[in-house]
């Protein structure tokens, strides 16, 4: 039974149609050109897909997190870069959604919900990825402004975003308690995108270095209070990581579907390879991995839509991201194997899917970090188990 209402189901059908007719034909070109696909952004704008990420009060559809995740999954079945456009819009907007003041929300969210503006999230630096409390970018208060100095590395949507959620130290001596969050607009004097990184996969998504050299940002652009930035950064990631999980699951299901179609018709030793038990076993494992991953992902979506928060969300988010991305890497590797030599050449999409899958184990917190998060939450829980008195 579908967990969606009739209205949500209709939206998902529209997403499926657009995916089949408009996005699938562009996927290989986007990968080969390494160019940001503005035509896909335009498609999302025309059909209101950015609005799926936002509440009605902020200019969105108010149709919930589960449908937004299903949309990213559906699109990522054919093009991981196009799925990522929605996931990064969510990542870059969540700070405003979660802790923005009414004025900040009114100023930024409607333009993000329509897709007129794209968003980015800038936490990582050259010397601090997993160890995000070690960031060195500083924000010094000067009258009604903050002056930002430092560099950010590996930032998705660099150069295409109009709005960046940026984390900087207002108290460099204070560790994670000294971090503050800001919304910084593209075009702010002293802020530039220094370069874009060539990469293994998600080739159409920009990943770049941001440089702040005396960039002045008004106090009105501070998110929350001074010193709350680390907590805000982590709250955002709790909510955004399932976007990566949805992207990963989409890649995995897309690769499974490709492998199945191929195995039905490719014949060796007088029969379709799907009839060889070693290939049939691979297909079964791929499908089972996707189904299990979907269970974790949709559980997270349903939790958010039911108003859950706190530790329950942290653990569900980390488990979904961890499992969906590990499944994506394993499944896409097997899909290449099922296609044999044809899996390794660019005529078929599975080699691209394998390259695209890898980053889902790395960004928005590596899977090693996700395992630490899940274990930490397990240790914090007070569980009643048959083993309590052991
Ligand atoms: C394509 C791409 C897009 C990205 N987009 C963004 C973005 O939009 N915004 C943003 O802020 N960042 C972004 N990132 C950065 C990404 O989140 C980091 O690369 C990631 O968190 C890992 O940080 P790192 O690269 O510094 O690796 P490191 O932290 O140096 O880790 C190196 C290795 O050590 C492991 N490791 C580190 N610490 C521990 C530990 N305590 N226990 C066990 N293992 C550990 C890691 O898991 C990893 O395997 C992006 C990265 C990529 C590649």
PDB file of C-alpha atoms in Angstrom, residues 248-351:
ATOM      1  CA  UNK A 248      21.964   6.709  -3.284  1.00  0.00           C
ATOM      2  CA  UNK A 249      18.852   4.509  -3.299  1.00  0.00           C
ATOM      3  CA  UNK A 250      17.796   5.966  -6.647  1.00  0.00           C
ATOM      4  CA  UNK A 251      21.214   5.166  -8.118  1.00  0.00           C
ATOM      5  CA  UNK A 252      21.035   1.623  -6.683  1.00  0.00           C
ATOM      6  CA  UNK A 253      17.528   0.925  -8.008  1.00  0.00           C
ATOM      7  CA  UNK A 254      18.411   2.427 -11.395  1.00  0.00           C
ATOM      8  CA  UNK A 255      21.446   0.124 -11.623  1.00  0.00           C
ATOM      9  CA  UNK A 256      19.376  -2.896 -10.528  1.00  0.00           C
ATOM     10  CA  UNK A 257      16.746  -2.148 -13.181  1.00  0.00           C
ATOM     11  CA  UNK A 258      19.424  -1.750 -15.895  1.00  0.00           C
ATOM     12  CA  UNK A 259      21.074  -5.037 -14.888  1.00  0.00           C
ATOM     13  CA  UNK A 260      17.731  -6.854 -14.892  1.00  0.00           C
ATOM     14  CA  UNK A 261      16.823  -5.614 -18.386  1.00  0.00           C
ATOM     15  CA  UNK A 262      20.242  -6.597 -19.695  1.00  0.00           C
ATOM     16  CA  UNK A 263      20.224 -10.027 -18.035  1.00  0.00           C
ATOM     17  CA  UNK A 264      16.827 -10.861 -19.560  1.00  0.00           C
ATOM     18  CA  UNK A 265      18.134 -10.578 -23.123  1.00  0.00           C
ATOM     19  CA  UNK A 266      21.896 -11.214 -23.086  1.00  0.00           C
ATOM     20  CA  UNK A 267      22.443 -14.882 -23.889  1.00  0.00           C
ATOM     21  CA  UNK A 268      25.441 -17.103 -23.137  1.00  0.00           C
ATOM     22  CA  UNK A 269      25.636 -20.897 -23.329  1.00  0.00           C
ATOM     23  CA  UNK A 270      22.220 -20.978 -24.973  1.00  0.00           C
ATOM     24  CA  UNK A 271      20.198 -19.068 -22.397  1.00  0.00           C
ATOM     25  CA  UNK A 272      19.649 -15.557 -21.018  1.00  0.00           C
ATOM     26  CA  UNK A 273      22.282 -14.791 -18.367  1.00  0.00           C
ATOM     27  CA  UNK A 274      19.445 -14.166 -15.868  1.00  0.00           C
ATOM     28  CA  UNK A 275      18.874 -17.937 -15.983  1.00  0.00           C
ATOM     29  CA  UNK A 276      22.416 -18.654 -14.771  1.00  0.00           C
ATOM     30  CA  UNK A 277      22.101 -19.061 -11.022  1.00  0.00           C
ATOM     31  CA  UNK A 278      25.174 -16.935 -10.171  1.00  0.00           C
ATOM     32  CA  UNK A 279      23.676 -13.968 -12.073  1.00  0.00           C
ATOM     33  CA  UNK A 280      20.168 -14.621 -10.710  1.00  0.00           C
ATOM     34  CA  UNK A 281      21.662 -14.553  -7.197  1.00  0.00           C
ATOM     35  CA  UNK A 282      23.275 -11.181  -7.856  1.00  0.00           C
ATOM     36  CA  UNK A 283      19.996  -9.730  -9.126  1.00  0.00           C
ATOM     37  CA  UNK A 284      18.169 -11.035  -6.063  1.00  0.00           C
ATOM     38  CA  UNK A 285      20.764  -9.528  -3.687  1.00  0.00           C
ATOM     39  CA  UNK A 286      20.619  -6.183  -5.510  1.00  0.00           C
ATOM     40  CA  UNK A 287      16.831  -6.009  -5.315  1.00  0.00           C
ATOM     41  CA  UNK A 288      16.814  -7.085  -1.653  1.00  0.00           C
ATOM     42  CA  UNK A 289      19.429  -4.431  -0.771  1.00  0.00           C
ATOM     43  CA  UNK A 290      17.324  -1.726  -2.422  1.00  0.00           C
ATOM     44  CA  UNK A 291      14.150  -2.861  -0.659  1.00  0.00           C
ATOM     45  CA  UNK A 292      15.862  -2.886   2.762  1.00  0.00           C
ATOM     46  CA  UNK A 293      17.404   0.546   2.110  1.00  0.00           C
ATOM     47  CA  UNK A 294      13.993   1.892   1.086  1.00  0.00           C
ATOM     48  CA  UNK A 295      12.563   0.721   4.408  1.00  0.00           C
ATOM     49  CA  UNK A 296      15.081   2.823   6.364  1.00  0.00           C
ATOM     50  CA  UNK A 297      14.679   5.845   4.119  1.00  0.00           C
ATOM     51  CA  UNK A 298      10.885   5.919   4.122  1.00  0.00           C
ATOM     52  CA  UNK A 299      10.863   5.328   7.876  1.00  0.00           C
ATOM     53  CA  UNK A 300      12.907   8.532   8.253  1.00  0.00           C
ATOM     54  CA  UNK A 301      10.512  10.443   5.967  1.00  0.00           C
ATOM     55  CA  UNK A 302       7.499   9.229   7.937  1.00  0.00           C
ATOM     56  CA  UNK A 303       9.216  10.188  11.228  1.00  0.00           C
ATOM     57  CA  UNK A 304       9.772  13.793  10.087  1.00  0.00           C
ATOM     58  CA  UNK A 305       6.245  14.040   8.718  1.00  0.00           C
ATOM     59  CA  UNK A 306       4.873  12.824  12.063  1.00  0.00           C
ATOM     60  CA  UNK A 307       6.731  15.627  13.853  1.00  0.00           C
ATOM     61  CA  UNK A 308       9.494  13.524  15.448  1.00  0.00           C
ATOM     62  CA  UNK A 309      12.792  15.155  16.355  1.00  0.00           C
ATOM     63  CA  UNK A 310      15.885  14.863  18.524  1.00  0.00           C
ATOM     64  CA  UNK A 311      17.890  11.677  19.006  1.00  0.00           C
ATOM     65  CA  UNK A 312      15.356   9.470  17.233  1.00  0.00           C
ATOM     66  CA  UNK A 313      15.830  11.510  14.066  1.00  0.00           C
ATOM     67  CA  UNK A 314      19.625  11.642  14.412  1.00  0.00           C
ATOM     68  CA  UNK A 315      19.904   7.852  14.516  1.00  0.00           C
ATOM     69  CA  UNK A 316      17.305   7.203  11.789  1.00  0.00           C
ATOM     70  CA  UNK A 317      19.003   9.743   9.537  1.00  0.00           C
ATOM     71  CA  UNK A 318      22.497   8.272  10.013  1.00  0.00           C
ATOM     72  CA  UNK A 319      21.243   4.699   9.481  1.00  0.00           C
ATOM     73  CA  UNK A 320      19.410   5.638   6.274  1.00  0.00           C
ATOM     74  CA  UNK A 321      22.422   7.501   4.854  1.00  0.00           C
ATOM     75  CA  UNK A 322      24.855   4.764   5.855  1.00  0.00           C
ATOM     76  CA  UNK A 323      22.838   1.839   4.553  1.00  0.00           C
ATOM     77  CA  UNK A 324      21.476   3.391   1.348  1.00  0.00           C
ATOM     78  CA  UNK A 325      24.938   4.566   0.272  1.00  0.00           C
ATOM     79  CA  UNK A 326      26.646   1.244   1.084  1.00  0.00           C
ATOM     80  CA  UNK A 327      23.906  -0.521  -0.898  1.00  0.00           C
ATOM     81  CA  UNK A 328      24.421   1.925  -3.779  1.00  0.00           C
ATOM     82  CA  UNK A 329      28.153   1.174  -3.957  1.00  0.00           C
ATOM     83  CA  UNK A 330      27.700  -2.606  -3.699  1.00  0.00           C
ATOM     84  CA  UNK A 331      24.786  -2.753  -6.136  1.00  0.00           C
ATOM     85  CA  UNK A 332      26.333  -0.534  -8.815  1.00  0.00           C
ATOM     86  CA  UNK A 333      29.558  -2.572  -8.676  1.00  0.00           C
ATOM     87  CA  UNK A 334      27.524  -5.755  -9.211  1.00  0.00           C
ATOM     88  CA  UNK A 335      25.522  -4.109 -12.017  1.00  0.00           C
ATOM     89  CA  UNK A 336      28.781  -3.452 -13.894  1.00  0.00           C
ATOM     90  CA  UNK A 337      29.661  -7.121 -13.375  1.00  0.00           C
ATOM     91  CA  UNK A 338      26.273  -8.319 -14.681  1.00  0.00           C
ATOM     92  CA  UNK A 339      26.815  -6.353 -17.890  1.00  0.00           C
ATOM     93  CA  UNK A 340      30.335  -7.760 -18.270  1.00  0.00           C
ATOM     94  CA  UNK A 341      32.455  -5.747 -20.742  1.00  0.00           C
ATOM     95  CA  UNK A 342      29.424  -3.655 -21.657  1.00  0.00           C
ATOM     96  CA  UNK A 343      29.194  -2.574 -18.040  1.00  0.00           C
ATOM     97  CA  UNK A 344      32.609  -0.975 -18.257  1.00  0.00           C
ATOM     98  CA  UNK A 345      32.010   1.204 -21.306  1.00  0.00           C
ATOM     99  CA  UNK A 346      30.085   4.463 -21.426  1.00  0.00           C
ATOM    100  CA  UNK A 347      27.504   3.167 -23.925  1.00  0.00           C
ATOM    101  CA  UNK A 348      25.601   1.769 -20.906  1.00  0.00           C
ATOM    102  CA  UNK A 349      24.788   3.854 -17.814  1.00  0.00           C
ATOM    103  CA  UNK A 350      25.990   1.474 -15.092  1.00  0.00           C
ATOM    104  CA  UNK A 351      29.630   2.645 -15.076  1.00  0.00           C
TER     105      UNK A 351
END
